[in-house]
Amino acid sequence: GPSYSVEKEPGTIRIMTLGDAFTSAEGVNTDQAWPRLLESNLASHFPNNTIEVMNFAVTGYGPNQYAEVAKALVPIYQPNIIIIGFYMNDFTDVLETNAEFRSEIGFDNPPNTGWYSALRLSNTRSLLSETFHEFVNKIRNKPDLGKYSGAQFLLLQPQPYEEEVNVVSKRLQEIKTLADTEDAQVIMFMVPAPVQVCGPDDVTYYPRGYDLSDTSVFDLDKPQHLTEELAENLDIEIHDLREPFGSAKECPYQPRNLHWTAYGHRLVAEYITNILLTHEIHIKADH
């Protein structure tokens, strides 16, 4: 998005967004991402104010990175509101080091435009391997949780992510402490798994060979319960994005990966706009 100056002019409402690919936002053009739409929506409601939504989300980030970004930038930009987009894999991401993240992304790999990378055919081999295993599993009728479905996080086991919850709590507390220092409000929005809002006809990665309604195997509210309890203990406002998605006219997730469509981003932007306008959240512009 736009690069705003450090100095905040009188009458400015400044919002900082933290998160991963759902906020950065992967899979749509920049102007279709919910932070950009939120900025436009709020500007129409506050014509006498300047609205600045600073999107500091990055694909692959987790709570460790959210906290580090906040430590570095909240004192500089002094936002009025800090919005955290939280996905269930943040509970596992928080135990990974920055070095592990860099390795997974491929920072240690040779340049992908060089002759060596071309000869290695790493992406081609990976695609062929994945396609082969998917084909074999279908022939064997082997159950599959779905690569992007999020169903693995809904399993009753493993349970209950105690270490992960403790570390996430520490990171969110760091952000909350920073926000309190700057008299800013912190709001979390819980991103649901695709299978929590979409059906088998909507996404190609829907679990095969499992009954998600089997409460002896799955808890469809597990991630939300964990996150809501954690946020409430820290006195952080939290909202469940299953609410706007529940009445959606179509699946808001892309059919071949877990990120939102442009339609999904519009729903999220409208929902957050209404939360900021109607909930017990007071938007205070600097004068």
Short mmCIF file of C-alpha atoms in Angstrom, two decimals:
data_model
loop_
_atom_site.label_atom_id
_atom_site.label_comp_id
_atom_site.label_asym_id
_atom_site.label_seq_id
_atom_site.Cartn_x
_atom_site.Cartn_y
_atom_site.Cartn_z
CA GLY A 1 0.00 0.00 0.00
CA PRO A 2 0.94 3.66 0.18
CA SER A 3 4.03 4.75 2.04
CA TYR A 4 2.89 7.22 4.68
CA SER A 5 5.12 9.73 6.41
CA VAL A 6 6.19 9.18 9.99
CA GLU A 7 4.63 12.45 11.08
CA LYS A 8 0.91 12.08 11.75
CA GLU A 9 -1.06 15.13 10.72
CA PRO A 10 -3.90 16.45 12.95
CA GLY A 11 -7.20 14.67 12.32
CA THR A 12 -5.49 11.46 11.18
CA ILE A 13 -6.86 8.03 12.07
CA ARG A 14 -3.96 5.63 11.68
CA ILE A 15 -4.46 1.86 11.66
CA MET A 16 -1.66 -0.72 11.65
CA THR A 17 -2.41 -4.26 10.41
CA LEU A 18 -0.31 -7.26 11.39
CA GLY A 19 -0.71 -10.77 10.06
CA ASP A 20 0.24 -13.33 7.43
CA ALA A 21 -0.89 -14.08 3.87
CA PHE A 22 -4.56 -13.46 4.67
CA THR A 23 -3.70 -9.84 5.42
CA SER A 24 -0.71 -9.18 3.17
CA ALA A 25 -2.76 -10.39 1.03
CA GLU A 26 -1.74 -13.36 -1.09
CA GLY A 27 -3.82 -14.31 -4.10
CA VAL A 28 -5.37 -10.94 -4.95
CA ASN A 29 -4.15 -7.62 -6.31
CA THR A 30 -2.99 -5.10 -3.73
CA ASP A 31 -5.98 -2.84 -4.22
CA GLN A 32 -8.30 -5.81 -3.55
CA ALA A 33 -6.76 -6.65 -0.16
CA TRP A 34 -8.98 -5.98 2.84
CA PRO A 35 -6.66 -3.37 4.47
CA ARG A 36 -6.87 -1.23 1.32
CA LEU A 37 -10.65 -1.67 1.16
CA LEU A 38 -10.94 -0.88 4.87
CA GLU A 39 -9.08 2.37 4.31
CA SER A 40 -11.47 3.35 1.52
CA ASN A 41 -14.55 2.33 3.54
CA LEU A 42 -13.53 4.35 6.58
CA ALA A 43 -12.60 7.36 4.47
CA SER A 44 -16.19 7.54 3.23
CA HIS A 45 -17.48 7.53 6.83
CA PHE A 46 -14.95 10.07 8.12
CA PRO A 47 -14.68 12.70 5.36
CA ASN A 48 -13.20 15.22 7.79
CA ASN A 49 -10.38 12.90 8.81
CA THR A 50 -7.40 11.38 7.06
CA ILE A 51 -7.51 7.58 7.14
CA GLU A 52 -4.20 5.72 6.93
CA VAL A 53 -4.15 1.92 7.01
CA MET A 54 -0.56 0.70 7.18
CA ASN A 55 -0.36 -2.94 6.19
CA PHE A 56 2.71 -4.59 7.74
CA ALA A 57 1.54 -8.17 7.21
CA VAL A 58 3.85 -10.56 5.34
CA THR A 59 3.11 -14.00 3.95
CA GLY A 60 4.44 -16.66 6.33
CA TYR A 61 4.69 -14.40 9.36
CA GLY A 62 3.59 -15.61 12.80
CA PRO A 63 3.26 -14.17 16.31
CA ASN A 64 7.04 -13.81 16.74
CA GLN A 65 7.19 -11.59 13.67
CA TYR A 66 4.01 -9.69 14.58
CA ALA A 67 5.59 -8.74 17.90
CA GLU A 68 8.92 -7.73 16.33
CA VAL A 69 7.18 -5.57 13.72
CA ALA A 70 5.14 -3.92 16.47
CA LYS A 71 8.24 -3.26 18.59
CA ALA A 72 10.00 -1.64 15.65
CA LEU A 73 7.15 0.37 14.15
CA VAL A 74 4.47 1.16 16.75
CA PRO A 75 6.67 3.77 18.53
CA ILE A 76 7.48 5.34 15.14
CA TYR A 77 4.03 5.49 13.53
CA GLN A 78 1.91 5.71 16.70
CA PRO A 79 -1.24 4.01 15.35
CA ASN A 80 -4.65 4.60 16.90
CA ILE A 81 -5.65 0.99 16.26
CA ILE A 82 -3.62 -2.21 15.78
CA ILE A 83 -5.45 -5.01 13.96
CA ILE A 84 -4.06 -8.56 14.12
CA GLY A 85 -5.24 -11.15 11.62
CA PHE A 86 -4.79 -14.48 13.43
CA TYR A 87 -4.87 -17.89 11.72
CA MET A 88 -4.74 -21.20 13.54
CA ASN A 89 -1.28 -22.11 12.21
CA ASP A 90 0.06 -19.18 14.24
CA PHE A 91 0.09 -21.63 17.15
CA THR A 92 2.67 -23.79 15.36
CA ASP A 93 4.51 -20.94 13.61
CA VAL A 94 5.39 -19.41 16.96
CA LEU A 95 7.78 -22.28 17.78
CA GLU A 96 9.78 -21.86 14.56
CA THR A 97 12.91 -19.74 14.48
CA ASN A 98 13.56 -17.04 11.91
CA ALA A 99 16.32 -19.22 10.47
CA GLU A 100 13.86 -22.08 9.96
CA PHE A 101 11.41 -19.72 8.28
CA ARG A 102 14.09 -18.42 5.93
CA SER A 103 15.11 -21.95 5.00
CA GLU A 104 11.50 -22.98 4.28
CA ILE A 105 10.98 -19.92 2.10
CA GLY A 106 14.14 -20.80 0.19
CA PHE A 107 16.54 -18.00 1.11
CA ASP A 108 19.37 -20.54 1.20
CA ASN A 109 18.62 -21.89 -2.26
CA PRO A 110 20.53 -20.77 -5.35
CA PRO A 111 18.94 -17.97 -7.45
CA ASN A 112 15.95 -19.42 -9.32
CA THR A 113 16.90 -17.57 -12.49
CA GLY A 114 20.31 -19.24 -12.78
CA TRP A 115 21.29 -22.22 -14.93
CA TYR A 116 21.89 -24.42 -11.88
CA SER A 117 18.33 -23.98 -10.62
CA ALA A 118 17.00 -24.69 -14.10
CA LEU A 119 18.94 -27.95 -14.33
CA ARG A 120 17.83 -29.05 -10.86
CA LEU A 121 14.15 -28.88 -11.90
CA SER A 122 13.28 -28.68 -8.20
CA ASN A 123 9.80 -27.25 -8.72
CA THR A 124 9.04 -29.75 -11.48
CA ARG A 125 10.20 -32.69 -9.35
CA SER A 126 8.19 -31.44 -6.40
CA LEU A 127 5.05 -31.10 -8.53
CA LEU A 128 5.46 -34.56 -10.06
CA SER A 129 6.03 -36.13 -6.65
CA GLU A 130 2.97 -34.45 -5.17
CA THR A 131 0.81 -35.40 -8.16
CA PHE A 132 2.03 -39.02 -8.03
CA HIS A 133 1.29 -39.41 -4.32
CA GLU A 134 -2.13 -37.83 -4.73
CA PHE A 135 -2.92 -40.25 -7.58
CA VAL A 136 -1.74 -43.29 -5.59
CA ASN A 137 -3.72 -42.26 -2.51
CA LYS A 138 -6.88 -41.89 -4.58
CA ILE A 139 -6.41 -45.37 -6.07
CA ARG A 140 -5.83 -46.82 -2.60
CA ASN A 141 -8.80 -44.83 -1.32
CA LYS A 142 -6.55 -43.56 1.45
CA PRO A 143 -8.06 -40.88 3.72
CA ASP A 144 -6.63 -37.41 3.14
CA LEU A 145 -7.05 -34.40 5.43
CA GLY A 146 -6.48 -32.04 2.51
CA LYS A 147 -3.32 -29.99 2.04
CA TYR A 148 -4.93 -26.60 2.64
CA SER A 149 -8.17 -27.53 4.37
CA GLY A 150 -7.07 -26.74 7.92
CA ALA A 151 -8.78 -29.93 9.12
CA GLN A 152 -5.58 -31.07 10.84
CA PHE A 153 -5.98 -28.21 13.31
CA LEU A 154 -9.52 -29.33 14.10
CA LEU A 155 -8.47 -32.80 15.25
CA LEU A 156 -9.01 -33.48 18.93
CA GLN A 157 -5.47 -34.82 19.02
CA PRO A 158 -2.89 -33.41 19.50
CA GLN A 159 -4.35 -31.35 22.30
CA PRO A 160 -4.21 -28.68 23.64
CA TYR A 161 -1.11 -26.85 22.27
CA GLU A 162 -0.05 -25.78 25.77
CA GLU A 163 3.48 -24.66 24.90
CA GLU A 164 2.32 -22.91 21.75
CA VAL A 165 -0.46 -21.06 23.58
CA ASN A 166 1.98 -19.85 26.24
CA VAL A 167 4.38 -18.41 23.67
CA VAL A 168 1.59 -16.84 21.62
CA SER A 169 0.27 -15.27 24.81
CA LYS A 170 3.68 -13.72 25.52
CA ARG A 171 3.90 -12.25 22.01
CA LEU A 172 0.39 -10.81 22.12
CA GLN A 173 1.08 -9.37 25.57
CA GLU A 174 4.13 -7.61 24.12
CA ILE A 175 1.96 -6.04 21.43
CA LYS A 176 -0.74 -5.10 23.94
CA THR A 177 1.81 -3.46 26.24
CA LEU A 178 3.17 -1.40 23.34
CA ALA A 179 -0.34 -0.40 22.33
CA ASP A 180 -1.23 0.68 25.86
CA THR A 181 1.88 2.84 25.94
CA GLU A 182 0.72 4.62 22.77
CA ASP A 183 -2.95 4.71 23.87
CA ALA A 184 -3.83 2.48 20.92
CA GLN A 185 -6.48 -0.24 20.76
CA VAL A 186 -5.67 -3.84 19.78
CA ILE A 187 -8.26 -5.90 17.89
CA MET A 188 -7.85 -9.49 16.75
CA PHE A 189 -9.77 -11.17 13.95
CA MET A 190 -9.74 -14.97 13.93
CA VAL A 191 -9.38 -16.39 10.42
CA PRO A 192 -11.33 -19.66 10.02
CA ALA A 193 -10.11 -22.76 8.22
CA PRO A 194 -11.57 -23.26 4.75
CA VAL A 195 -13.47 -26.37 5.89
CA GLN A 196 -15.18 -24.34 8.61
CA VAL A 197 -17.02 -22.24 6.02
CA CYS A 198 -16.80 -24.09 2.66
CA GLY A 199 -18.00 -27.48 1.49
CA PRO A 200 -16.55 -30.32 -0.64
CA ASP A 201 -17.94 -28.80 -3.84
CA ASP A 202 -16.22 -25.47 -3.16
CA VAL A 203 -12.56 -26.42 -2.72
CA THR A 204 -10.48 -29.14 -4.36
CA TYR A 205 -8.57 -29.85 -1.13
CA TYR A 206 -11.58 -30.77 1.01
CA PRO A 207 -10.75 -33.79 3.26
CA ARG A 208 -11.40 -37.17 1.70
CA GLY A 209 -12.37 -40.22 3.77
CA TYR A 210 -13.18 -38.23 6.93
CA ASP A 211 -16.44 -37.19 8.54
CA LEU A 212 -15.86 -33.70 9.93
CA SER A 213 -19.11 -33.92 11.90
CA ASP A 214 -17.67 -36.79 13.97
CA THR A 215 -17.20 -35.08 17.35
CA SER A 216 -15.12 -37.98 18.62
CA VAL A 217 -12.44 -37.05 16.06
CA PHE A 218 -12.94 -33.35 15.25
CA ASP A 219 -13.73 -30.21 17.22
CA LEU A 220 -14.90 -27.64 14.67
CA ASP A 221 -14.57 -24.81 17.20
CA LYS A 222 -11.19 -25.76 18.66
CA PRO A 223 -9.00 -23.00 17.14
CA GLN A 224 -11.56 -20.33 17.96
CA HIS A 225 -11.92 -21.49 21.56
CA LEU A 226 -8.16 -21.47 22.10
CA THR A 227 -7.70 -18.04 20.57
CA GLU A 228 -10.73 -16.43 22.20
CA GLU A 229 -9.72 -17.62 25.66
CA LEU A 230 -6.18 -16.38 25.12
CA ALA A 231 -7.35 -12.95 23.90
CA GLU A 232 -9.84 -12.54 26.71
CA ASN A 233 -7.14 -13.27 29.29
CA LEU A 234 -5.09 -10.44 27.77
CA ASP A 235 -8.09 -8.10 27.54
CA ILE A 236 -7.80 -7.98 23.75
CA GLU A 237 -10.91 -7.53 21.62
CA ILE A 238 -11.43 -10.53 19.32
CA HIS A 239 -13.89 -11.32 16.55
CA ASP A 240 -14.61 -14.50 14.60
CA LEU A 241 -14.61 -14.10 10.81
CA ARG A 242 -16.91 -17.08 10.53
CA GLU A 243 -19.66 -14.55 11.20
CA PRO A 244 -19.44 -12.69 7.86
CA PHE A 245 -18.46 -15.85 5.99
CA GLY A 246 -21.43 -17.75 7.39
CA SER A 247 -23.86 -15.69 5.31
CA ALA A 248 -21.63 -15.46 2.22
CA LYS A 249 -23.28 -16.16 -1.13
CA GLU A 250 -20.22 -18.12 -2.25
CA CYS A 251 -17.13 -19.73 -0.76
CA PRO A 252 -14.67 -16.92 0.10
CA TYR A 253 -11.65 -19.22 -0.28
CA GLN A 254 -9.86 -19.88 -3.53
CA PRO A 255 -10.71 -23.34 -4.88
CA ARG A 256 -7.12 -24.58 -5.10
CA ASN A 257 -5.44 -22.89 -2.14
CA LEU A 258 -6.42 -21.67 1.31
CA HIS A 259 -6.35 -17.91 0.69
CA TRP A 260 -9.33 -15.64 0.14
CA THR A 261 -10.81 -14.55 -3.15
CA ALA A 262 -11.40 -10.86 -3.90
CA TYR A 263 -14.98 -11.47 -2.74
CA GLY A 264 -13.68 -12.83 0.57
CA HIS A 265 -11.55 -9.72 1.11
CA ARG A 266 -14.57 -7.50 0.46
CA LEU A 267 -16.57 -9.38 3.09
CA VAL A 268 -13.76 -9.03 5.63
CA ALA A 269 -13.31 -5.32 4.89
CA GLU A 270 -17.04 -4.64 5.29
CA TYR A 271 -17.21 -6.64 8.51
CA ILE A 272 -14.22 -4.89 10.09
CA THR A 273 -15.56 -1.52 8.96
CA ASN A 274 -18.85 -2.20 10.74
CA ILE A 275 -17.03 -3.41 13.85
CA LEU A 276 -15.05 -0.18 14.03
CA LEU A 277 -18.17 1.90 13.45
CA THR A 278 -20.73 0.16 15.65
CA HIS A 279 -18.92 -1.83 18.33
CA GLU A 280 -17.66 -0.44 21.62
CA ILE A 281 -14.49 0.76 19.95
CA HIS A 282 -13.86 4.47 19.96
CA ILE A 283 -11.84 5.77 17.03
CA LYS A 284 -9.81 8.68 18.33
CA ALA A 285 -8.14 10.89 15.77
CA ASP A 286 -5.22 13.09 16.78
CA HIS A 287 -6.09 16.77 16.81
#
